[in-house]
PDB file of C-alpha atoms in Angstrom:
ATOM      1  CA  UNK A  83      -6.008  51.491  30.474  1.00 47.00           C
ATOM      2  CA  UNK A  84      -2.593  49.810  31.584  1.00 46.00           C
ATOM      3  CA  UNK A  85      -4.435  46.561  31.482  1.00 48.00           C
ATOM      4  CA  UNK A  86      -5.852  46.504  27.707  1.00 43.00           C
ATOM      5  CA  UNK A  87      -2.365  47.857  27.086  1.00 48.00           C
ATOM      6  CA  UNK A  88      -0.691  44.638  28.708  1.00 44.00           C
ATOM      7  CA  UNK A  89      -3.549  42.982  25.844  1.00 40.00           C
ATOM      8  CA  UNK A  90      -2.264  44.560  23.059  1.00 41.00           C
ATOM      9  CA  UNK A  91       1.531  44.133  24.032  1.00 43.00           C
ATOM     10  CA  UNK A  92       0.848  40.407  24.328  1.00 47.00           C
ATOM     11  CA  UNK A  93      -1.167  39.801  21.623  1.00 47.00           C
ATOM     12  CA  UNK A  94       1.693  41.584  19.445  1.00 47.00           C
ATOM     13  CA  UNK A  95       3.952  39.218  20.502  1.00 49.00           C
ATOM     14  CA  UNK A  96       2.173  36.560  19.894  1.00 49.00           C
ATOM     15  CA  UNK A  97       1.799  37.428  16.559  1.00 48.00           C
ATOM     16  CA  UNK A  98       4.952  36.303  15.062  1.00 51.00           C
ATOM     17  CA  UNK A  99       4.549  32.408  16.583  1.00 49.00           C
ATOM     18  CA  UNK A 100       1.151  32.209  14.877  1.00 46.00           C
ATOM     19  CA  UNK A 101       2.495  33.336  11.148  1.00 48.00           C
ATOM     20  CA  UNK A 102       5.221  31.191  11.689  1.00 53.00           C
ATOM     21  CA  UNK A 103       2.744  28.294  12.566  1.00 52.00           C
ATOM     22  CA  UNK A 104       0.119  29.094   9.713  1.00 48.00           C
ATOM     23  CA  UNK A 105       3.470  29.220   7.172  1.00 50.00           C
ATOM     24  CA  UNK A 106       4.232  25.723   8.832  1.00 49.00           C
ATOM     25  CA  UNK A 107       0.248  25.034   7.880  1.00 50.00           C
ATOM     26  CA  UNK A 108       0.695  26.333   4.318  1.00 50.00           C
ATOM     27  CA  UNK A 109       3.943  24.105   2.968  1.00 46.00           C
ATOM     28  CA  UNK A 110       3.038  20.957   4.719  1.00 43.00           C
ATOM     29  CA  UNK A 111      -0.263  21.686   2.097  1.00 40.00           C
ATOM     30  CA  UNK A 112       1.612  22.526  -0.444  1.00 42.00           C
ATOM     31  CA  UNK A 113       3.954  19.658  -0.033  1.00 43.00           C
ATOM     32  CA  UNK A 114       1.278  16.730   0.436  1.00 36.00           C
ATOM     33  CA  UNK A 115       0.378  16.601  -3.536  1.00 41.00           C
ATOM     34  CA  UNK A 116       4.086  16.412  -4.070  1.00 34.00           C
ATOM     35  CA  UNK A 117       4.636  13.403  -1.819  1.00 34.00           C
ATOM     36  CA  UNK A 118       1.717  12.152  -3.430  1.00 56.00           C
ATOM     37  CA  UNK A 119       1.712  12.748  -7.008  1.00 61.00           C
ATOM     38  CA  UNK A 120       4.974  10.281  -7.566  1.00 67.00           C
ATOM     39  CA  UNK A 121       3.354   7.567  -5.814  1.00 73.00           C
ATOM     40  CA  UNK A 122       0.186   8.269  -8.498  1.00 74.00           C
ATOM     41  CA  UNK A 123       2.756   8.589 -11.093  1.00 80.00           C
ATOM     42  CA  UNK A 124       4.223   5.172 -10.193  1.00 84.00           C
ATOM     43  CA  UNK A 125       0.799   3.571  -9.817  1.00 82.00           C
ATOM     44  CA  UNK A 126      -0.146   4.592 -13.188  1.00 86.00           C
ATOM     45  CA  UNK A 127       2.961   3.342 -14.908  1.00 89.00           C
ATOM     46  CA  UNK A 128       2.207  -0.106 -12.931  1.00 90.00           C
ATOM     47  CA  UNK A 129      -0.795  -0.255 -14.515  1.00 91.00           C
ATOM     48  CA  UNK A 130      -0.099   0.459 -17.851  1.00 92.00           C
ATOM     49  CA  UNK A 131       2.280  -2.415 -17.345  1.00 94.00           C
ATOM     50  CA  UNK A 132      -0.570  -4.743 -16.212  1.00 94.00           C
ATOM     51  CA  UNK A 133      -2.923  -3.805 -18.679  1.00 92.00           C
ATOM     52  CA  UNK A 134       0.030  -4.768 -21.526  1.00 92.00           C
ATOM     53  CA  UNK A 135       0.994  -8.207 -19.161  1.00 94.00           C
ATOM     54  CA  UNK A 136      -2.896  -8.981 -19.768  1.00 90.00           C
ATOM     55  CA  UNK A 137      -4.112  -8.298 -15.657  1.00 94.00           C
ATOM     56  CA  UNK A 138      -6.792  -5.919 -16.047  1.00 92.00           C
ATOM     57  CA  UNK A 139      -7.845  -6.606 -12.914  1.00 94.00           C
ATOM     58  CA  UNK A 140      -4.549  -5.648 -11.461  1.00 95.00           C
ATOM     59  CA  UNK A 141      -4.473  -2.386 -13.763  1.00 95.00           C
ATOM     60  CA  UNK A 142      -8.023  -1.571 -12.370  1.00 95.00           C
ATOM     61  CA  UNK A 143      -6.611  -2.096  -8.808  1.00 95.00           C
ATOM     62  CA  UNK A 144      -3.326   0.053  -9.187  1.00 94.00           C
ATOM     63  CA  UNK A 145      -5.483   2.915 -10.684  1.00 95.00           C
ATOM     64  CA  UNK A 146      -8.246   3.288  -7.951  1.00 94.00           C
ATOM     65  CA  UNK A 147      -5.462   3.636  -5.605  1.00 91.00           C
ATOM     66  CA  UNK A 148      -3.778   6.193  -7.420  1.00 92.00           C
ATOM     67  CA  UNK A 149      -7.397   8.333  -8.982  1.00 93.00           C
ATOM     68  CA  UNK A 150      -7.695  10.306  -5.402  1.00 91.00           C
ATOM     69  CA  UNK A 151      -4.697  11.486  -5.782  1.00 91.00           C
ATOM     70  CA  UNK A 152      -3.731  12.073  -9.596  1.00 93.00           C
ATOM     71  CA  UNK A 153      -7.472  12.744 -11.541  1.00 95.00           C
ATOM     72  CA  UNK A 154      -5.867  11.724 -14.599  1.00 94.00           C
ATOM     73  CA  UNK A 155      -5.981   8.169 -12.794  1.00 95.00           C
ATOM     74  CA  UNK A 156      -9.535   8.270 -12.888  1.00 96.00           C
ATOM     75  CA  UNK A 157      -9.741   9.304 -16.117  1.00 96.00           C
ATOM     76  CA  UNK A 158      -7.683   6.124 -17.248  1.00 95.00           C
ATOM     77  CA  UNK A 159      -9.586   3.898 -15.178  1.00 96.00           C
ATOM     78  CA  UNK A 160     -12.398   5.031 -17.002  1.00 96.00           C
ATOM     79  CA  UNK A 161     -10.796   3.684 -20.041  1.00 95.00           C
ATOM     80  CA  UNK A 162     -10.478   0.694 -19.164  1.00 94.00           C
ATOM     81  CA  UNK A 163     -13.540  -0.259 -17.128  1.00 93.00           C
ATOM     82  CA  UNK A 164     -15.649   1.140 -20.892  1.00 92.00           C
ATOM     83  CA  UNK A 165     -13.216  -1.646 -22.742  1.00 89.00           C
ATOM     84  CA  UNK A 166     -14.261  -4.269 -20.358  1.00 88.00           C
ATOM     85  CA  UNK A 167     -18.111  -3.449 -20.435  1.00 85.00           C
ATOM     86  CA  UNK A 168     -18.310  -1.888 -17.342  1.00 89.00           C
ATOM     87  CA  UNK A 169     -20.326   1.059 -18.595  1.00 88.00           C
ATOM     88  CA  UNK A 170     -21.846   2.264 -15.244  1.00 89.00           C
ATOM     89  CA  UNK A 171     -18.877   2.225 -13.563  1.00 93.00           C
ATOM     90  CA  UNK A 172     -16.872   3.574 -16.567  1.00 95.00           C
ATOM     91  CA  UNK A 173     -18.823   6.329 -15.972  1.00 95.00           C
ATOM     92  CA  UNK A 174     -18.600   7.448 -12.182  1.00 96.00           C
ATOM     93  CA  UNK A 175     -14.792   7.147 -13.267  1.00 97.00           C
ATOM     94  CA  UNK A 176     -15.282   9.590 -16.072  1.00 98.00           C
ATOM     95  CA  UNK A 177     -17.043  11.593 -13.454  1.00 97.00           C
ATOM     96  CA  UNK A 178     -14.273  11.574 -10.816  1.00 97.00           C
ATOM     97  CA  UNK A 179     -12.100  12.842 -13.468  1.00 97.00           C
ATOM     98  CA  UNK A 180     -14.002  15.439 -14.940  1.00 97.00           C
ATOM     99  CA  UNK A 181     -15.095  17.107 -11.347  1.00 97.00           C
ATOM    100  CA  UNK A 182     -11.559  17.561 -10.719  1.00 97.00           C
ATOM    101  CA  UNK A 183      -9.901  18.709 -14.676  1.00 97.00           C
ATOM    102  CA  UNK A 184     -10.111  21.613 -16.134  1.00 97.00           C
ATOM    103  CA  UNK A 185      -9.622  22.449 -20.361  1.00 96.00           C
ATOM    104  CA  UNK A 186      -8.876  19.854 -22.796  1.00 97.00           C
ATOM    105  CA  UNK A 187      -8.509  17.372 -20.097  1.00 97.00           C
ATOM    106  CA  UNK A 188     -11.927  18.089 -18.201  1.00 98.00           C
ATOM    107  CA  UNK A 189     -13.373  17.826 -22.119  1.00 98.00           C
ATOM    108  CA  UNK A 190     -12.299  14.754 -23.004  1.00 98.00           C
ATOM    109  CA  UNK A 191     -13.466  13.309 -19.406  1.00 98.00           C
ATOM    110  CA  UNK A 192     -16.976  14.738 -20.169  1.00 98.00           C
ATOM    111  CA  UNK A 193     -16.877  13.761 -23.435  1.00 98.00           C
ATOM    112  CA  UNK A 194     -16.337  10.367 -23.007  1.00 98.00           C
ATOM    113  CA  UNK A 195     -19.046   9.914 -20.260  1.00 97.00           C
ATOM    114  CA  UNK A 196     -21.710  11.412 -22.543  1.00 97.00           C
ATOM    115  CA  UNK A 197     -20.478   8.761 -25.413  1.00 95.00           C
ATOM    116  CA  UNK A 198     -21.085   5.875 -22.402  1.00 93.00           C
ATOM    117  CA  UNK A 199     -24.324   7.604 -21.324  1.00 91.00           C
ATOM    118  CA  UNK A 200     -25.712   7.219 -24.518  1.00 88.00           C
ATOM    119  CA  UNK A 201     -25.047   3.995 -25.262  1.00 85.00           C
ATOM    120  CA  UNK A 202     -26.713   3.164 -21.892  1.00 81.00           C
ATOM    121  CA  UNK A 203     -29.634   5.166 -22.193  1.00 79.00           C
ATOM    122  CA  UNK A 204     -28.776   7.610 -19.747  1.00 83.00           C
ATOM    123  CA  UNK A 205     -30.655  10.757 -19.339  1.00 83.00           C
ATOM    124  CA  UNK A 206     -27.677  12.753 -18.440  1.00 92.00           C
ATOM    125  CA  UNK A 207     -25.708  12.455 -21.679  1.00 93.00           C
ATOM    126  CA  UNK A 208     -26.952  15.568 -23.234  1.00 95.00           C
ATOM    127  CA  UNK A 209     -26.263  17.848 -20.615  1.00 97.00           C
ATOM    128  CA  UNK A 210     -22.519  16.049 -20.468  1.00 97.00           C
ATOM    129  CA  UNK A 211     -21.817  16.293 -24.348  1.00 97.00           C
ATOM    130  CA  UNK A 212     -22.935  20.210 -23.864  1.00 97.00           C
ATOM    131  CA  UNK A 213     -20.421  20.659 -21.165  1.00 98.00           C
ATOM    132  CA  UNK A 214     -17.848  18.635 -22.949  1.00 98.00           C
ATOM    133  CA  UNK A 215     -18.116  21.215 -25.493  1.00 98.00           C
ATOM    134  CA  UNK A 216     -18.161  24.304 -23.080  1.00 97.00           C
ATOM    135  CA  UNK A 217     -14.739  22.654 -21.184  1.00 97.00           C
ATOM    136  CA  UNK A 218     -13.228  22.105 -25.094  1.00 97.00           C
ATOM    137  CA  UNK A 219     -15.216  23.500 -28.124  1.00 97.00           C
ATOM    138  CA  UNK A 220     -13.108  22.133 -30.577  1.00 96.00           C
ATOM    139  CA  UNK A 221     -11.746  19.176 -28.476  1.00 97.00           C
ATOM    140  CA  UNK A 222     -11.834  15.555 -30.492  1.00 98.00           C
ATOM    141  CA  UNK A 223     -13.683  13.519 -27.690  1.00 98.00           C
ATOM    142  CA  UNK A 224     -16.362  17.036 -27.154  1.00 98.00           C
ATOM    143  CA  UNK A 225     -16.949  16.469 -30.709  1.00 98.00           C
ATOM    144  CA  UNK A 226     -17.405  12.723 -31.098  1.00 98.00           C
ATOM    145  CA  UNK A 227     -19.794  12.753 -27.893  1.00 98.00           C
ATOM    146  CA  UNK A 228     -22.042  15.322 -29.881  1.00 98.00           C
ATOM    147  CA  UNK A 229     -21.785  13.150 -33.041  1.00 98.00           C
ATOM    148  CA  UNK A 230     -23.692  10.819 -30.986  1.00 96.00           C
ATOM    149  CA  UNK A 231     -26.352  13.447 -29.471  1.00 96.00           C
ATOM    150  CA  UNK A 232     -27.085  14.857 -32.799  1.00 97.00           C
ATOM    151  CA  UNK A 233     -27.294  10.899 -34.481  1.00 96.00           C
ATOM    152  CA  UNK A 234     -29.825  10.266 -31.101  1.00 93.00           C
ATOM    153  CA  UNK A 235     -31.858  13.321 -31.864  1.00 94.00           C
ATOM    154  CA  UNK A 236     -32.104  11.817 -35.397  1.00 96.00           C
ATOM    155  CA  UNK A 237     -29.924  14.862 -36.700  1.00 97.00           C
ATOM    156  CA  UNK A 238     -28.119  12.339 -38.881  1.00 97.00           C
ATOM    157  CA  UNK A 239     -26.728  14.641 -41.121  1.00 97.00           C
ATOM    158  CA  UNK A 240     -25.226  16.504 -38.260  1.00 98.00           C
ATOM    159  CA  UNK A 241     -23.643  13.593 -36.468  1.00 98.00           C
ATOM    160  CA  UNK A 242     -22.177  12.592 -40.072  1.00 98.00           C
ATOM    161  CA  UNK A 243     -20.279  15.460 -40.075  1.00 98.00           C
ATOM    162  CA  UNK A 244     -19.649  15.853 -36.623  1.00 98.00           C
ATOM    163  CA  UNK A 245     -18.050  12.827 -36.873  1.00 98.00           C
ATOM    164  CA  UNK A 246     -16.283  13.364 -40.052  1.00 98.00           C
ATOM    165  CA  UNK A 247     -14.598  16.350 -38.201  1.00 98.00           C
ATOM    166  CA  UNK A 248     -13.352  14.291 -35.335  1.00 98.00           C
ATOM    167  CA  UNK A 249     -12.193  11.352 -37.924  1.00 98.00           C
ATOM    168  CA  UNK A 250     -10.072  14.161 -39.706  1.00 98.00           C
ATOM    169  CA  UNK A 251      -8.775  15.679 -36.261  1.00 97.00           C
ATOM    170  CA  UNK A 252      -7.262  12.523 -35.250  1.00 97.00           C
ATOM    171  CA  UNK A 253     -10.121  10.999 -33.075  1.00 97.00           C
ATOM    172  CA  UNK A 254      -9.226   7.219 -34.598  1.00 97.00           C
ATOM    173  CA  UNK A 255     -11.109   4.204 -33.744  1.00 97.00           C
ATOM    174  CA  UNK A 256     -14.230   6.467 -31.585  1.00 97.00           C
ATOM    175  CA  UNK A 257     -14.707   9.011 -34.394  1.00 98.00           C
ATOM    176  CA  UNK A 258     -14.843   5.975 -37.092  1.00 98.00           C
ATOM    177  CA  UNK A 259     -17.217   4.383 -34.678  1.00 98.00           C
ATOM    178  CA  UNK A 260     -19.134   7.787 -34.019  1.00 98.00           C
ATOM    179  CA  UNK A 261     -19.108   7.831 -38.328  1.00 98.00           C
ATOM    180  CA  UNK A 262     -20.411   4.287 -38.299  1.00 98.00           C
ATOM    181  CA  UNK A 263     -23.382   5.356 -36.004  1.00 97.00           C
ATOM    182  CA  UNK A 264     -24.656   8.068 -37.613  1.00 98.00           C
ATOM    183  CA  UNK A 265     -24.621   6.191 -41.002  1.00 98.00           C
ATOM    184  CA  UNK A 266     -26.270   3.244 -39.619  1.00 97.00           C
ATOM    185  CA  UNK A 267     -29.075   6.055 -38.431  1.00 97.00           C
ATOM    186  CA  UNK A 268     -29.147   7.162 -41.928  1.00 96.00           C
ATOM    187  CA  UNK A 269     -29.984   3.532 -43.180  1.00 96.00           C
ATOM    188  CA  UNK A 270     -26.453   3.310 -45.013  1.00 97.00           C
ATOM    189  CA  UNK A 271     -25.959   0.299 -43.592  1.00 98.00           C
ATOM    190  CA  UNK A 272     -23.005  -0.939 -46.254  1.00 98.00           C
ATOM    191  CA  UNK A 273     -21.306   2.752 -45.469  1.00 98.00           C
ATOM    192  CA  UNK A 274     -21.920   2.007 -41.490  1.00 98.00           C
ATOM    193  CA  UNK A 275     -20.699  -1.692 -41.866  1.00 98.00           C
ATOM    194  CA  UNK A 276     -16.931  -0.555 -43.796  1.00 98.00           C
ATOM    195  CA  UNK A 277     -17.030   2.665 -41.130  1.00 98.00           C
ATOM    196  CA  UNK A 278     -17.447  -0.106 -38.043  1.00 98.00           C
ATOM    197  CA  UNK A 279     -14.704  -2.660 -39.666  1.00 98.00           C
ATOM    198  CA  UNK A 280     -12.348   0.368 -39.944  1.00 98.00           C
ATOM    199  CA  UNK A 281     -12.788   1.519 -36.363  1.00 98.00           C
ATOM    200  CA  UNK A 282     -12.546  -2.379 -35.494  1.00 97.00           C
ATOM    201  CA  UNK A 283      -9.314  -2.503 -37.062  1.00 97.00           C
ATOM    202  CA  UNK A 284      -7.799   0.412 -35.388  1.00 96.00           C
ATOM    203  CA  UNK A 285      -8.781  -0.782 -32.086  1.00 94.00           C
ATOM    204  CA  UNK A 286      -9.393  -4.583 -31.621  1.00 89.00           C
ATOM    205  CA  UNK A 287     -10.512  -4.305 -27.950  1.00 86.00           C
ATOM    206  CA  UNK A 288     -13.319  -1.104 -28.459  1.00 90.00           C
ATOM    207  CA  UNK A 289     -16.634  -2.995 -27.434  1.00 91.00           C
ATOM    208  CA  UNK A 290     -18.633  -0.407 -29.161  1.00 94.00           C
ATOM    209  CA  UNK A 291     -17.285  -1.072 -33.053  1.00 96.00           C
ATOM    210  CA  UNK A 292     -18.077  -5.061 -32.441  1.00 96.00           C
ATOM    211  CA  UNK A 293     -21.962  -4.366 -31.132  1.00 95.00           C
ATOM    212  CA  UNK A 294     -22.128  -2.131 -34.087  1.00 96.00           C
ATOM    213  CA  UNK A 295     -21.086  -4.548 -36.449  1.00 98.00           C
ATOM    214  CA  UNK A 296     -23.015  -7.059 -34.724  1.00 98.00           C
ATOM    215  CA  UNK A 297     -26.337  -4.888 -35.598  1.00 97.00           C
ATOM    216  CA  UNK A 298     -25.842  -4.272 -38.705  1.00 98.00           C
ATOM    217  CA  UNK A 299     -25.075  -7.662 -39.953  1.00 98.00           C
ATOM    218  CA  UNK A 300     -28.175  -9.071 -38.180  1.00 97.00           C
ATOM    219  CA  UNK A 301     -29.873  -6.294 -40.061  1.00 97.00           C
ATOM    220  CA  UNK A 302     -28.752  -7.037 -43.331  1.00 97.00           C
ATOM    221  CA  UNK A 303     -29.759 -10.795 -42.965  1.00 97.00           C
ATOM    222  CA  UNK A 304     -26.356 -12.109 -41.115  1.00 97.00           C
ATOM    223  CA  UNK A 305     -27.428 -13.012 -37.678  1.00 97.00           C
ATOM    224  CA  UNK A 306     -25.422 -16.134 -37.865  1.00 97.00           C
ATOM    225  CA  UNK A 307     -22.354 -13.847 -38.611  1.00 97.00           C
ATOM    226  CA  UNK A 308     -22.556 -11.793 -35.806  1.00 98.00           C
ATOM    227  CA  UNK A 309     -23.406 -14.861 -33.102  1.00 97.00           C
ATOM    228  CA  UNK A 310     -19.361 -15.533 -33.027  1.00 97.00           C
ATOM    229  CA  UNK A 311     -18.152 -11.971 -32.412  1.00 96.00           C
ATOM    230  CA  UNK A 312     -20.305 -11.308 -29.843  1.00 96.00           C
ATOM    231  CA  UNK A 313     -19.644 -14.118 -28.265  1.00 95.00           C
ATOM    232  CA  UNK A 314     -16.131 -13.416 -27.986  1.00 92.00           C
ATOM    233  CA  UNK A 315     -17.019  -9.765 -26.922  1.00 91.00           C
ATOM    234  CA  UNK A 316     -19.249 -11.702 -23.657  1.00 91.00           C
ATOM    235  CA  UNK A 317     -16.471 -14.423 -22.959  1.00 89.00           C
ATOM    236  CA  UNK A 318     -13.797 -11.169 -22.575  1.00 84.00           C
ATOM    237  CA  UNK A 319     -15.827  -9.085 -20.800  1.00 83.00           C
ATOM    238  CA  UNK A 320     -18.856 -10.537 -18.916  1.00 80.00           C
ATOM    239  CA  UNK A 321     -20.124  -7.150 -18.100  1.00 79.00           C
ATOM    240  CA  UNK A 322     -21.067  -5.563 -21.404  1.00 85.00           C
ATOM    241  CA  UNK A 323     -24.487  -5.068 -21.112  1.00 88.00           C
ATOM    242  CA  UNK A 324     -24.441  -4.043 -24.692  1.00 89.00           C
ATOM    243  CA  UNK A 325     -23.434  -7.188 -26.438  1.00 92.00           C
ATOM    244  CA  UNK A 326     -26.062  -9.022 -24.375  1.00 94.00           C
ATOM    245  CA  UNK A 327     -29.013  -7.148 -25.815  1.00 95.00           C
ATOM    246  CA  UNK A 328     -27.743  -7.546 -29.277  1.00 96.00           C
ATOM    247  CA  UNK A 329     -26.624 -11.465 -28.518  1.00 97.00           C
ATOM    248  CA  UNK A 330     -30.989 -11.389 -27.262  1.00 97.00           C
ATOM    249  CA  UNK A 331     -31.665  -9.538 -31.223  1.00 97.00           C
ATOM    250  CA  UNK A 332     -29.417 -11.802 -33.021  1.00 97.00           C
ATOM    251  CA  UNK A 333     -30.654 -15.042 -31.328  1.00 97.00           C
ATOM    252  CA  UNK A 334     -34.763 -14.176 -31.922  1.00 96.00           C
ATOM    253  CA  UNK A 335     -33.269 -13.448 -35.711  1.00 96.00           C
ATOM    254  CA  UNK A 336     -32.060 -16.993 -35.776  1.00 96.00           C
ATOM    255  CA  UNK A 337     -35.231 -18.701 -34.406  1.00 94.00           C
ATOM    256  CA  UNK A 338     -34.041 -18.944 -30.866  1.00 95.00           C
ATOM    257  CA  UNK A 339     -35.843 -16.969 -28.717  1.00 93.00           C
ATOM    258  CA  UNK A 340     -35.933 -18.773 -25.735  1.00 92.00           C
ATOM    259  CA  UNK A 341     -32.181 -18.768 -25.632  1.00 95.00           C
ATOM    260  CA  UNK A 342     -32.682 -14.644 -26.372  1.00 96.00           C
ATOM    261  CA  UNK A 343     -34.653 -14.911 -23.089  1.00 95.00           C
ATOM    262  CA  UNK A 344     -31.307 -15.209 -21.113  1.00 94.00           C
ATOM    263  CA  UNK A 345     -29.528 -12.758 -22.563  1.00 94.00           C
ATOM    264  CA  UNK A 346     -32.357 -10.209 -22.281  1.00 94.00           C
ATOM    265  CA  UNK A 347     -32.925 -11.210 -18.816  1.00 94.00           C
ATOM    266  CA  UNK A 348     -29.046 -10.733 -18.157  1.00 91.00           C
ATOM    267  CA  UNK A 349     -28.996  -7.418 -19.864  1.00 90.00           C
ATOM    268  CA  UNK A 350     -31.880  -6.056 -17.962  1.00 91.00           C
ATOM    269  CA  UNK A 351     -30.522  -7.418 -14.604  1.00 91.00           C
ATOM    270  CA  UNK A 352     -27.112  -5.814 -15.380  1.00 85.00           C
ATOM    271  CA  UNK A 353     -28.718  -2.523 -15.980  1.00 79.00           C
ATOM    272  CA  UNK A 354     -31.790  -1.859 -13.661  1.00 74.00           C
ATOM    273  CA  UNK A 355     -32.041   2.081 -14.941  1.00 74.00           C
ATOM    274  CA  UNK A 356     -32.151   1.039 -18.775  1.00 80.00           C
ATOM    275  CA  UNK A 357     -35.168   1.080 -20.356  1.00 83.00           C
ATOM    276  CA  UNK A 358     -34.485  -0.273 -23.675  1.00 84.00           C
ATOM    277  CA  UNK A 359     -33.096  -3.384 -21.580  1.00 86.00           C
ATOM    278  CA  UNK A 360     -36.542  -3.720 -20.165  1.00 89.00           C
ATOM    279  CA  UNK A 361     -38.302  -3.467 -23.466  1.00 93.00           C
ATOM    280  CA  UNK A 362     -35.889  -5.663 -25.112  1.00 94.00           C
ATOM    281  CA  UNK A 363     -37.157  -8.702 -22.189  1.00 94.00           C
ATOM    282  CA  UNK A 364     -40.998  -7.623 -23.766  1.00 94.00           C
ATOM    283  CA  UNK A 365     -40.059  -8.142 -27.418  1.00 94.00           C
ATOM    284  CA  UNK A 366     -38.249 -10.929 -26.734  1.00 94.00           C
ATOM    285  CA  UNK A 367     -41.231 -12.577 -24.949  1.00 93.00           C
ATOM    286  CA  UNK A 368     -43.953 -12.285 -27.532  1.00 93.00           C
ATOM    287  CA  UNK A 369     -41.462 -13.575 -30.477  1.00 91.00           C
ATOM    288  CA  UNK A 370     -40.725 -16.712 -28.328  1.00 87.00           C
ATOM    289  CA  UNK A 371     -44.704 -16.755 -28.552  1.00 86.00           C
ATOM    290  CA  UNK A 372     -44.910 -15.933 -32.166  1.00 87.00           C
ATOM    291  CA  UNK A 373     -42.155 -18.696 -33.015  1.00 81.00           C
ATOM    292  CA  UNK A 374     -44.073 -20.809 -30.162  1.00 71.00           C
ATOM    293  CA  UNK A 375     -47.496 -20.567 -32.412  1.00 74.00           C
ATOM    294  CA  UNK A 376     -45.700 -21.291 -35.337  1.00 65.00           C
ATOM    295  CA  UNK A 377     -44.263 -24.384 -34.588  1.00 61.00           C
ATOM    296  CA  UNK A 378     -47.528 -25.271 -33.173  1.00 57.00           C
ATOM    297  CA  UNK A 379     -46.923 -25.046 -29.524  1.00 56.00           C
ATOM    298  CA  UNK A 380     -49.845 -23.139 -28.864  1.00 48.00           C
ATOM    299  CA  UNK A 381     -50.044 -24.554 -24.689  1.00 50.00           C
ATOM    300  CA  UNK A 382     -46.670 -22.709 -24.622  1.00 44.00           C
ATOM    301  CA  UNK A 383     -47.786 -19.582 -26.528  1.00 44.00           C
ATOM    302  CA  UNK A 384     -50.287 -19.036 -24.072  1.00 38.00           C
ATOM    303  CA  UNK A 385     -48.442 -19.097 -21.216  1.00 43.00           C
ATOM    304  CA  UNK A 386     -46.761 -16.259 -22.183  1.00 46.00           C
TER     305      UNK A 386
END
């Protein structure tokens, strides 16, 4: 008896050292986001000040150091890996970010992955425009993102308005854009080509306004027109797979296929996991062998 007494008496006074040493635990927790968030802070403001000075790559740099500690960071970097064409890893950004937001924030995170995913083909877009628009039903970037899902599911009429909605809540140059797609689905191609200059307008660096453009003036019979812009979209930003399979369309449109070969190569190389890439490289092929046979190259037709 005396000795689970001597037990209890000793583990009573050690009580008092151990809450003082789990409090000790507890604010050096609750102190290491403090220390860290102003370094984030700072980080982001130095690359906001690089992205303006022109150094993306510097920008890109400052925010990966600062997007494990501030999610907000990622979110950003997001931004600007999508403006440089840098799709895939636009979206593991978007994806950093959204894991860790919550509301409006973790909405517009999710909402702007889904908008990537879809232009890449992506499987996951749908489920990621539905969660957008659990996180933020009424959120701009929720709504453009389902613009797009609706347009894909050939729900024109829906992404129309959709995308009207977002254009009227302030979602500038991405609802215009998201506008400009679902008209272009619709086969109001002089509607989708004002929609895309207007979104182009508002924001000179968005790739996805240019590629749009792009389309529709090779559709309408102005492949020549579009050569130059996406050229400059390529030059800026070598990774936008995008612009490459459009640069492949526009080139087959102007008789050059074999020069549309690159580009489709290029594309598909870029992005392994994108089927239309791959199909694009087929297409491509037999109208190099179709222009081939025409201009009576038949050896080369056949090797194809």
């Amino acid at each position: 008896m005396k000795r689970w007494s001597w037990l209890l008496l000793a583990a009573l006074a050690a009580a008092p050292a151990i809450a003082d040493d789990k409090k000790k635990d507890d604010k050096k927790a609750k102190d290491t986001p403090a220390v860290q968030a102003p370094a984030a802070q700072d980080a982001v403001k130095d690359a906001e000040a690089k992205l303006a000075a022109g150094d993306a790559d510097g920008a890109i740099a400052a925010l990966e150091k600062a997007m494990g500690a501030d999610p907000k960071a990622a979110l950003r970097l997001g931004q600007v890996r999508e403006s440089r064409g840098e799709l895939d890893l636009a979206v593991d950004a978007y994806k950093s970010a959204a894991d860790r937001l919550t509301g409006a924030a973790k909405g517009e995170a999710l909402g702007r992955m889904a908008v990537v995913q879809e232009q890449r083909g992506m499987a996951d877009a749908a489920a990621s425009a539905e969660a957008a628009v659990a996180s933020d039903p009424e959120g701009v970037w929720p709504t453009i993102a389902m613009s797009h899902r609706r347009t894909h599911e050939g729900k024109t009429d829906e992404g129309v308005a959709l995308a009207q909605k977002a254009v009227a809540a302030g979602g500038g140059a991405a609802a215009t854009t998201a506008l400009a797609h679902a008209q272009e689905a619709k086969g109001d191609l002089a509607a989708a080509e004002a929609s895309y200059r207007q979104a182009i307008a508002a924001d000179a660096t968005a790739l996805m306004p240019i590629v749009g453009l792009a389309t529709v003036l090779r559709e309408t019979g102005r492949a020549a027109e579009a050569e130059p812009m996406l050229t400059k979209v390529i030059d800026a930003s070598p990774g936008a797979v995008e612009a490459y399979k459009e640069m492949a369309r526009v080139k087959v449109a102007l008789g050059r296929s074999q020069e549309a070969l690159s580009d489709a190569n290029l594309a598909a190389a870029m992005a392994e996991d994108d089927p239309d890439a791959r199909e694009l490289v087929t297409e491509v092929k037999v109208a190099r062998s179709l222009q081939d046979l025409g201009a009576g190259q038949t050896d080369l037709a056949l090797q194809d």
